[in-house]
Amino acid sequence: MNTITLTQPDDWHAHLRDGKALERTVPDLASQFHRAICMPNLVPPVKTVEEALAYRARIMAHVPEGVAFDPRMVLYLTDHTSPDEIQKIKHSEHVNAVKLYPAGATTNSANGVSDIRNVYAVLEQLEKYQIPLLLHGEVTHSHIDIFDREKRFLDEVLQPVIQQFSDLKIVLEHITTADAAQFVLAQGRKVAATITPQHLLFNRNDMLVGGIKPHFYCLPILKRQSHQTTLLEVATSGNPKFFLGTDSAPHAQDAKENACGCAGCYSAFTAIELYAQAFDQVGKIERLEGFSSHFGADFYGLPRNTQQITLVKEDFVIPESFDYLEDQKIIPLLAGKTLQWRKM
């Protein structure tokens, strides 16, 4: 197969940042996707429907003319989120979900939830109105090995939540382990997961062997090859519980290539080509459309897109860098490397 035509895909987990960063991130993401779930971990975070709509307006100001891009907004869950705010989401045209970051888990997560029991009243409202809870699924205790934090979250935090709120819609975002894949498979239809291109294409050897490669560093961190293999299996299985979420996150080159480098991979500009590469490597390119274009919309209760895109099997070199924030650069995922698929 040398060409494939897909329903236009959506990105169900993306970071655009704010301010001048939007000049870079919005056109890149809008060139690939019709809709995107826009993460709320700004400084300060997006905590109310009013703040989410104001953020959406700032994003829309940077959408290129003639491009149909529909940012879908998310509220940042804190220990002090009011349950009344959830009812406002139900009546909002553009706000679709609430995001739970365990406090200290990743970039700009200091305001996250310190104990899941603090937000049970909010979870009751999410369950009542069938609004998805999006989870960064890691515990943050310093004594727990970073490679075990996703598994511990499943056992110690998420399993009790599901037992307490059996009808709650949950997206376990950017899963990285066989444990998470098997956990999602074991749950009912209300529990789904997103998977990033980096966790399908790479494992911790790619990040560590021959020297640390900071542009592969993300959270949750890349795991063993056996976990990568399982993620590829479920992503390409045609199971609607698994769908596309890039977790594309812009960081300036000097912040990534640093003694304490930032976590996050920038994939917005070439995301669908990266996923095509992963699916084709295991001979499942025909399963890409469901994963990228159908299953996420279905889970969120939104209509599937009607426009189409075409990918051609043709060598495509990812740019070495992109301009970002005045004189700074972003180094994209697989900068300077050749992919075998290109979006026409």
CSV table of C-alpha atoms in Angstrom, one decimal:
chain,number,residue,atom,x,y,z
A,1,MET,CA,0.0,0.0,0.0
A,2,ASN,CA,1.6,3.3,-1.2
A,3,THR,CA,-1.2,5.7,-0.3
A,4,ILE,CA,-3.9,5.7,2.3
A,5,THR,CA,-6.8,8.1,2.7
A,6,LEU,CA,-8.1,8.8,6.2
A,7,THR,CA,-10.9,10.7,7.8
A,8,GLN,CA,-9.2,13.8,9.1
A,9,PRO,CA,-7.7,12.9,12.5
A,10,ASP,CA,-8.1,14.5,15.9
A,11,ASP,CA,-5.6,14.9,18.7
A,12,TRP,CA,-7.1,14.0,22.0
A,13,HIS,CA,-4.1,15.3,24.1
A,14,ALA,CA,-2.0,18.2,23.1
A,15,HIS,CA,-0.1,21.1,24.7
A,16,LEU,CA,-0.2,24.5,23.0
A,17,ARG,CA,1.1,26.7,25.9
A,18,ASP,CA,0.1,30.3,25.8
A,19,GLY,CA,1.2,33.8,24.7
A,20,LYS,CA,3.8,33.9,21.9
A,21,ALA,CA,4.2,30.2,22.0
A,22,LEU,CA,0.8,29.9,20.2
A,23,GLU,CA,2.3,31.5,17.1
A,24,ARG,CA,4.3,28.3,16.7
A,25,THR,CA,2.1,25.6,18.2
A,26,VAL,CA,-1.3,26.4,16.8
A,27,PRO,CA,-0.4,26.4,13.1
A,28,ASP,CA,1.6,23.2,13.5
A,29,LEU,CA,-1.2,21.3,15.3
A,30,ALA,CA,-3.9,22.8,13.0
A,31,SER,CA,-2.0,21.6,9.9
A,32,GLN,CA,-2.5,18.0,11.1
A,33,PHE,CA,-5.8,17.8,13.1
A,34,HIS,CA,-9.3,19.2,13.0
A,35,ARG,CA,-9.9,19.0,16.7
A,36,ALA,CA,-7.5,18.9,19.7
A,37,ILE,CA,-8.0,18.5,23.4
A,38,CYS,CA,-5.9,21.4,24.7
A,39,MET,CA,-4.2,20.8,28.0
A,40,PRO,CA,-4.9,23.3,30.8
A,41,ASN,CA,-1.6,23.2,32.6
A,42,LEU,CA,-0.7,26.9,31.9
A,43,VAL,CA,0.7,29.4,34.4
A,44,PRO,CA,-1.7,30.1,36.0
A,45,PRO,CA,-3.8,26.9,35.2
A,46,VAL,CA,-7.1,27.0,33.4
A,47,LYS,CA,-9.5,26.2,36.2
A,48,THR,CA,-13.0,27.5,35.2
A,49,VAL,CA,-15.2,27.4,32.1
A,50,GLU,CA,-14.7,31.2,31.8
A,51,GLU,CA,-10.9,30.8,31.8
A,52,ALA,CA,-11.1,27.9,29.3
A,53,LEU,CA,-13.2,30.0,26.8
A,54,ALA,CA,-10.8,32.9,27.1
A,55,TYR,CA,-7.9,30.5,26.4
A,56,ARG,CA,-9.7,29.1,23.4
A,57,ALA,CA,-10.1,32.6,22.0
A,58,ARG,CA,-6.4,33.2,22.3
A,59,ILE,CA,-5.8,29.9,20.4
A,60,MET,CA,-8.2,30.8,17.7
A,61,ALA,CA,-6.5,34.1,17.1
A,62,HIS,CA,-3.5,32.0,15.7
A,63,VAL,CA,-5.4,29.6,13.5
A,64,PRO,CA,-4.2,30.2,9.9
A,65,GLU,CA,-6.8,31.7,7.6
A,66,GLY,CA,-8.9,29.1,5.8
A,67,VAL,CA,-8.0,26.3,8.2
A,68,ALA,CA,-10.9,24.7,10.1
A,69,PHE,CA,-9.4,24.0,13.6
A,70,ASP,CA,-11.6,23.3,16.6
A,71,PRO,CA,-9.8,23.5,20.0
A,72,ARG,CA,-11.7,21.5,22.7
A,73,MET,CA,-11.0,22.8,26.1
A,74,VAL,CA,-10.3,21.1,29.5
A,75,LEU,CA,-10.4,22.3,33.1
A,76,TYR,CA,-7.5,21.8,35.5
A,77,LEU,CA,-8.7,19.9,38.5
A,78,THR,CA,-7.4,21.1,41.9
A,79,ASP,CA,-8.2,20.2,45.5
A,80,HIS,CA,-10.5,23.2,45.5
A,81,THR,CA,-12.4,22.8,42.3
A,82,SER,CA,-16.1,23.5,42.9
A,83,PRO,CA,-18.5,20.8,41.9
A,84,ASP,CA,-20.8,23.6,40.5
A,85,GLU,CA,-18.2,24.2,37.8
A,86,ILE,CA,-18.9,20.8,36.3
A,87,GLN,CA,-22.5,21.7,35.5
A,88,LYS,CA,-21.2,24.7,33.6
A,89,ILE,CA,-19.1,22.3,31.4
A,90,LYS,CA,-22.3,20.3,30.6
A,91,HIS,CA,-23.8,23.5,29.1
A,92,SER,CA,-20.6,24.7,27.3
A,93,GLU,CA,-20.2,24.2,23.6
A,94,HIS,CA,-16.4,24.0,23.7
A,95,VAL,CA,-15.3,22.6,27.1
A,96,ASN,CA,-15.3,18.8,27.1
A,97,ALA,CA,-13.4,17.4,30.0
A,98,VAL,CA,-11.5,17.8,33.3
A,99,LYS,CA,-7.8,17.0,33.8
A,100,LEU,CA,-6.3,15.5,36.9
A,101,TYR,CA,-2.6,15.9,37.4
A,102,PRO,CA,-1.2,14.4,40.6
A,103,ALA,CA,0.6,17.4,42.3
A,104,GLY,CA,4.2,17.5,41.0
A,105,ALA,CA,3.7,14.8,38.3
A,106,THR,CA,4.9,16.8,35.3
A,107,THR,CA,5.2,20.3,33.8
A,108,ASN,CA,3.2,23.0,35.6
A,109,SER,CA,1.4,20.4,37.9
A,110,ALA,CA,2.2,22.1,41.2
A,111,ASN,CA,-1.5,23.0,41.5
A,112,GLY,CA,-2.7,19.4,40.9
A,113,VAL,CA,-4.6,17.1,43.2
A,114,SER,CA,-2.8,16.1,46.4
A,115,ASP,CA,-5.2,13.3,47.3
A,116,ILE,CA,-7.8,11.8,45.1
A,117,ARG,CA,-10.3,11.7,48.0
A,118,ASN,CA,-10.2,15.5,48.1
A,119,VAL,CA,-12.1,15.6,44.7
A,120,TYR,CA,-14.7,12.9,45.2
A,121,ALA,CA,-17.5,15.5,45.2
A,122,VAL,CA,-16.3,16.7,41.7
A,123,LEU,CA,-16.0,13.1,40.5
A,124,GLU,CA,-19.7,12.6,41.5
A,125,GLN,CA,-20.7,15.5,39.2
A,126,LEU,CA,-18.5,14.2,36.4
A,127,GLU,CA,-20.2,10.8,36.6
A,128,LYS,CA,-23.6,12.4,36.8
A,129,TYR,CA,-23.1,14.5,33.6
A,130,GLN,CA,-20.9,12.0,31.8
A,131,ILE,CA,-18.0,14.4,31.4
A,132,PRO,CA,-14.7,12.6,30.9
A,133,LEU,CA,-12.0,12.7,33.6
A,134,LEU,CA,-8.5,12.8,31.9
A,135,LEU,CA,-5.8,11.3,34.0
A,136,HIS,CA,-2.0,11.7,34.1
A,137,GLY,CA,-1.6,8.3,35.6
A,138,GLU,CA,1.4,8.3,37.9
A,139,VAL,CA,2.0,8.5,41.6
A,140,THR,CA,4.5,11.1,42.7
A,141,HIS,CA,6.0,9.7,45.9
A,142,SER,CA,9.8,10.3,45.7
A,143,HIS,CA,10.6,6.8,47.0
A,144,ILE,CA,8.8,5.0,44.1
A,145,ASP,CA,10.9,4.2,41.1
A,146,ILE,CA,10.0,6.4,38.1
A,147,PHE,CA,9.6,3.2,35.9
A,148,ASP,CA,7.0,1.9,38.4
A,149,ARG,CA,4.8,5.0,38.9
A,150,GLU,CA,2.2,4.2,36.3
A,151,LYS,CA,1.6,0.7,37.7
A,152,ARG,CA,1.3,2.0,41.3
A,153,PHE,CA,-1.2,4.6,40.2
A,154,LEU,CA,-3.4,2.0,38.6
A,155,ASP,CA,-3.4,-0.2,41.7
A,156,GLU,CA,-3.5,2.5,44.4
A,157,VAL,CA,-5.5,5.4,42.9
A,158,LEU,CA,-7.4,4.4,39.8
A,159,GLN,CA,-8.8,1.0,40.9
A,160,PRO,CA,-10.5,2.5,44.0
A,161,VAL,CA,-11.9,5.4,42.0
A,162,ILE,CA,-13.5,3.0,39.5
A,163,GLN,CA,-14.9,0.9,42.3
A,164,GLN,CA,-16.4,4.1,43.8
A,165,PHE,CA,-17.6,5.7,40.5
A,166,SER,CA,-18.4,2.7,38.3
A,167,ASP,CA,-20.1,4.9,35.6
A,168,LEU,CA,-17.4,7.6,35.4
A,169,LYS,CA,-15.9,8.2,31.9
A,170,ILE,CA,-12.1,8.0,32.2
A,171,VAL,CA,-9.3,8.5,29.7
A,172,LEU,CA,-6.0,7.2,31.0
A,173,GLU,CA,-3.7,9.4,29.0
A,174,HIS,CA,-0.4,8.6,27.3
A,175,ILE,CA,-0.2,5.1,28.7
A,176,THR,CA,3.3,3.6,28.7
A,177,THR,CA,3.1,0.1,30.0
A,178,ALA,CA,1.6,-3.3,29.3
A,179,ASP,CA,0.1,-3.0,32.8
A,180,ALA,CA,-1.9,0.1,31.7
A,181,ALA,CA,-3.0,-1.5,28.5
A,182,GLN,CA,-4.2,-4.6,30.2
A,183,PHE,CA,-5.9,-2.5,32.9
A,184,VAL,CA,-7.9,-0.6,30.3
A,185,LEU,CA,-8.8,-3.8,28.5
A,186,ALA,CA,-10.2,-5.2,31.7
A,187,GLN,CA,-12.5,-2.3,32.4
A,188,GLY,CA,-15.9,-1.5,30.9
A,189,ARG,CA,-16.6,0.7,27.9
A,190,LYS,CA,-16.3,3.9,30.0
A,191,VAL,CA,-12.5,3.6,30.4
A,192,ALA,CA,-10.3,4.4,27.4
A,193,ALA,CA,-6.7,5.4,26.8
A,194,THR,CA,-4.6,7.6,24.5
A,195,ILE,CA,-1.1,6.6,23.2
A,196,THR,CA,1.6,8.9,22.0
A,197,PRO,CA,3.8,8.4,18.9
A,198,GLN,CA,6.9,8.3,21.0
A,199,HIS,CA,5.7,5.4,23.1
A,200,LEU,CA,4.8,3.4,20.0
A,201,LEU,CA,8.1,4.1,18.2
A,202,PHE,CA,10.6,4.0,21.0
A,203,ASN,CA,11.6,2.5,24.4
A,204,ARG,CA,14.0,3.4,27.1
A,205,ASN,CA,17.0,2.0,25.2
A,206,ASP,CA,16.4,4.6,22.5
A,207,MET,CA,16.6,7.3,25.2
A,208,LEU,CA,19.6,5.9,27.2
A,209,VAL,CA,21.9,3.7,25.1
A,210,GLY,CA,24.9,5.5,23.8
A,211,GLY,CA,24.3,8.6,25.8
A,212,ILE,CA,21.2,10.3,27.1
A,213,LYS,CA,19.0,11.8,24.4
A,214,PRO,CA,17.0,14.6,26.0
A,215,HIS,CA,14.5,15.0,23.2
A,216,PHE,CA,13.2,11.5,24.0
A,217,TYR,CA,12.6,12.4,27.6
A,218,CYS,CA,8.9,12.7,28.4
A,219,LEU,CA,6.6,11.9,31.3
A,220,PRO,CA,5.5,9.2,31.8
A,221,ILE,CA,9.0,8.1,30.8
A,222,LEU,CA,9.7,5.6,28.0
A,223,LYS,CA,9.6,2.0,29.3
A,224,ARG,CA,11.0,-1.4,28.3
A,225,GLN,CA,10.7,-2.8,24.8
A,226,SER,CA,8.2,-5.4,26.1
A,227,HIS,CA,5.9,-2.5,27.1
A,228,GLN,CA,6.4,-0.8,23.7
A,229,THR,CA,5.4,-4.1,22.0
A,230,THR,CA,2.2,-4.3,24.0
A,231,LEU,CA,1.3,-0.7,23.2
A,232,LEU,CA,1.7,-1.3,19.5
A,233,GLU,CA,-0.5,-4.4,19.8
A,234,VAL,CA,-3.4,-2.6,21.4
A,235,ALA,CA,-3.0,0.6,19.3
A,236,THR,CA,-3.2,-1.4,16.1
A,237,SER,CA,-5.8,-3.9,17.3
A,238,GLY,CA,-8.9,-2.0,16.2
A,239,ASN,CA,-10.1,-1.8,19.8
A,240,PRO,CA,-12.0,1.5,20.2
A,241,LYS,CA,-10.7,1.9,23.8
A,242,PHE,CA,-7.4,3.2,22.4
A,243,PHE,CA,-7.0,6.3,20.4
A,244,LEU,CA,-4.6,9.1,19.3
A,245,GLY,CA,-3.2,11.6,21.8
A,246,THR,CA,0.2,13.0,20.9
A,247,ASP,CA,1.0,14.7,24.2
A,248,SER,CA,3.0,17.1,21.9
A,249,ALA,CA,4.7,19.6,24.2
A,250,PRO,CA,6.9,22.5,23.1
A,251,HIS,CA,10.0,23.3,25.1
A,252,ALA,CA,12.8,25.5,23.9
A,253,GLN,CA,16.0,23.8,22.9
A,254,ASP,CA,18.0,25.2,25.8
A,255,ALA,CA,15.3,24.0,28.3
A,256,LYS,CA,15.5,20.5,26.9
A,257,GLU,CA,19.3,20.3,26.5
A,258,ASN,CA,19.9,21.2,30.1
A,259,ALA,CA,21.4,19.6,33.2
A,260,CYS,CA,17.7,19.4,34.4
A,261,GLY,CA,16.0,19.1,31.1
A,262,CYS,CA,12.2,19.6,30.6
A,263,ALA,CA,9.9,16.6,29.9
A,264,GLY,CA,8.1,16.5,26.7
A,265,CYS,CA,8.4,15.7,23.0
A,266,TYR,CA,7.3,18.1,20.2
A,267,SER,CA,5.5,16.1,17.5
A,268,ALA,CA,2.7,18.4,16.4
A,269,PHE,CA,4.1,19.2,12.9
A,270,THR,CA,4.6,15.5,11.9
A,271,ALA,CA,2.3,13.6,14.2
A,272,ILE,CA,0.2,11.6,11.7
A,273,GLU,CA,3.3,10.6,9.8
A,274,LEU,CA,4.9,9.3,13.0
A,275,TYR,CA,1.8,7.2,13.8
A,276,ALA,CA,1.8,6.0,10.2
A,277,GLN,CA,5.4,4.9,10.6
A,278,ALA,CA,4.5,3.0,13.8
A,279,PHE,CA,1.5,1.2,12.3
A,280,ASP,CA,3.3,0.4,9.1
A,281,GLN,CA,6.2,-1.1,10.9
A,282,VAL,CA,3.9,-3.8,12.3
A,283,GLY,CA,1.9,-4.2,9.0
A,284,LYS,CA,-1.2,-2.6,10.3
A,285,ILE,CA,-1.5,0.7,8.4
A,286,GLU,CA,-5.1,-0.1,7.5
A,287,ARG,CA,-6.0,0.2,11.3
A,288,LEU,CA,-4.7,3.8,11.5
A,289,GLU,CA,-8.0,5.5,10.6
A,290,GLY,CA,-10.0,4.0,13.5
A,291,PHE,CA,-7.2,4.9,16.0
A,292,SER,CA,-6.6,8.4,14.7
A,293,SER,CA,-10.0,9.5,13.4
A,294,HIS,CA,-12.9,7.5,14.8
A,295,PHE,CA,-12.5,6.1,18.3
A,296,GLY,CA,-11.7,9.3,20.1
A,297,ALA,CA,-14.6,11.2,18.6
A,298,ASP,CA,-16.9,8.3,19.5
A,299,PHE,CA,-15.7,8.2,23.1
A,300,TYR,CA,-16.2,11.9,23.6
A,301,GLY,CA,-19.7,11.8,22.0
A,302,LEU,CA,-18.7,14.1,19.1
A,303,PRO,CA,-19.4,13.6,15.4
A,304,ARG,CA,-16.7,12.0,13.3
A,305,ASN,CA,-15.0,14.4,10.9
A,306,THR,CA,-16.1,14.5,7.3
A,307,GLN,CA,-13.0,15.9,5.6
A,308,GLN,CA,-10.2,13.5,4.6
A,309,ILE,CA,-6.5,13.5,4.3
A,310,THR,CA,-4.2,11.4,2.2
A,311,LEU,CA,-0.8,9.9,3.2
A,312,VAL,CA,1.7,8.8,0.6
A,313,LYS,CA,4.5,6.3,1.2
A,314,GLU,CA,7.4,8.6,0.3
A,315,ASP,CA,10.5,9.6,2.2
A,316,PHE,CA,10.1,12.7,4.2
A,317,VAL,CA,12.8,14.4,6.3
A,318,ILE,CA,11.7,16.0,9.6
A,319,PRO,CA,13.1,19.5,9.9
A,320,GLU,CA,16.1,19.9,12.2
A,321,SER,CA,14.4,22.7,14.2
A,322,PHE,CA,11.6,25.2,14.3
A,323,ASP,CA,11.7,28.9,15.3
A,324,TYR,CA,10.1,29.4,18.7
A,325,LEU,CA,9.9,32.4,21.1
A,326,GLU,CA,12.1,35.1,19.6
A,327,ASP,CA,15.6,33.7,19.1
A,328,GLN,CA,14.9,30.2,20.5
A,329,LYS,CA,14.4,26.9,18.7
A,330,ILE,CA,12.3,23.8,19.2
A,331,ILE,CA,13.9,20.5,18.3
A,332,PRO,CA,11.1,18.2,17.1
A,333,LEU,CA,10.8,14.5,17.7
A,334,LEU,CA,13.2,12.7,15.3
A,335,ALA,CA,14.7,15.9,14.1
A,336,GLY,CA,16.6,15.4,10.8
A,337,LYS,CA,15.5,11.8,10.5
A,338,THR,CA,13.6,10.3,7.5
A,339,LEU,CA,10.1,9.0,7.8
A,340,GLN,CA,8.5,6.7,5.1
A,341,TRP,CA,5.1,8.4,5.1
A,342,ARG,CA,4.2,12.0,4.1
A,343,LYS,CA,0.9,13.9,4.4
A,344,MET,CA,0.0,15.3,1.0
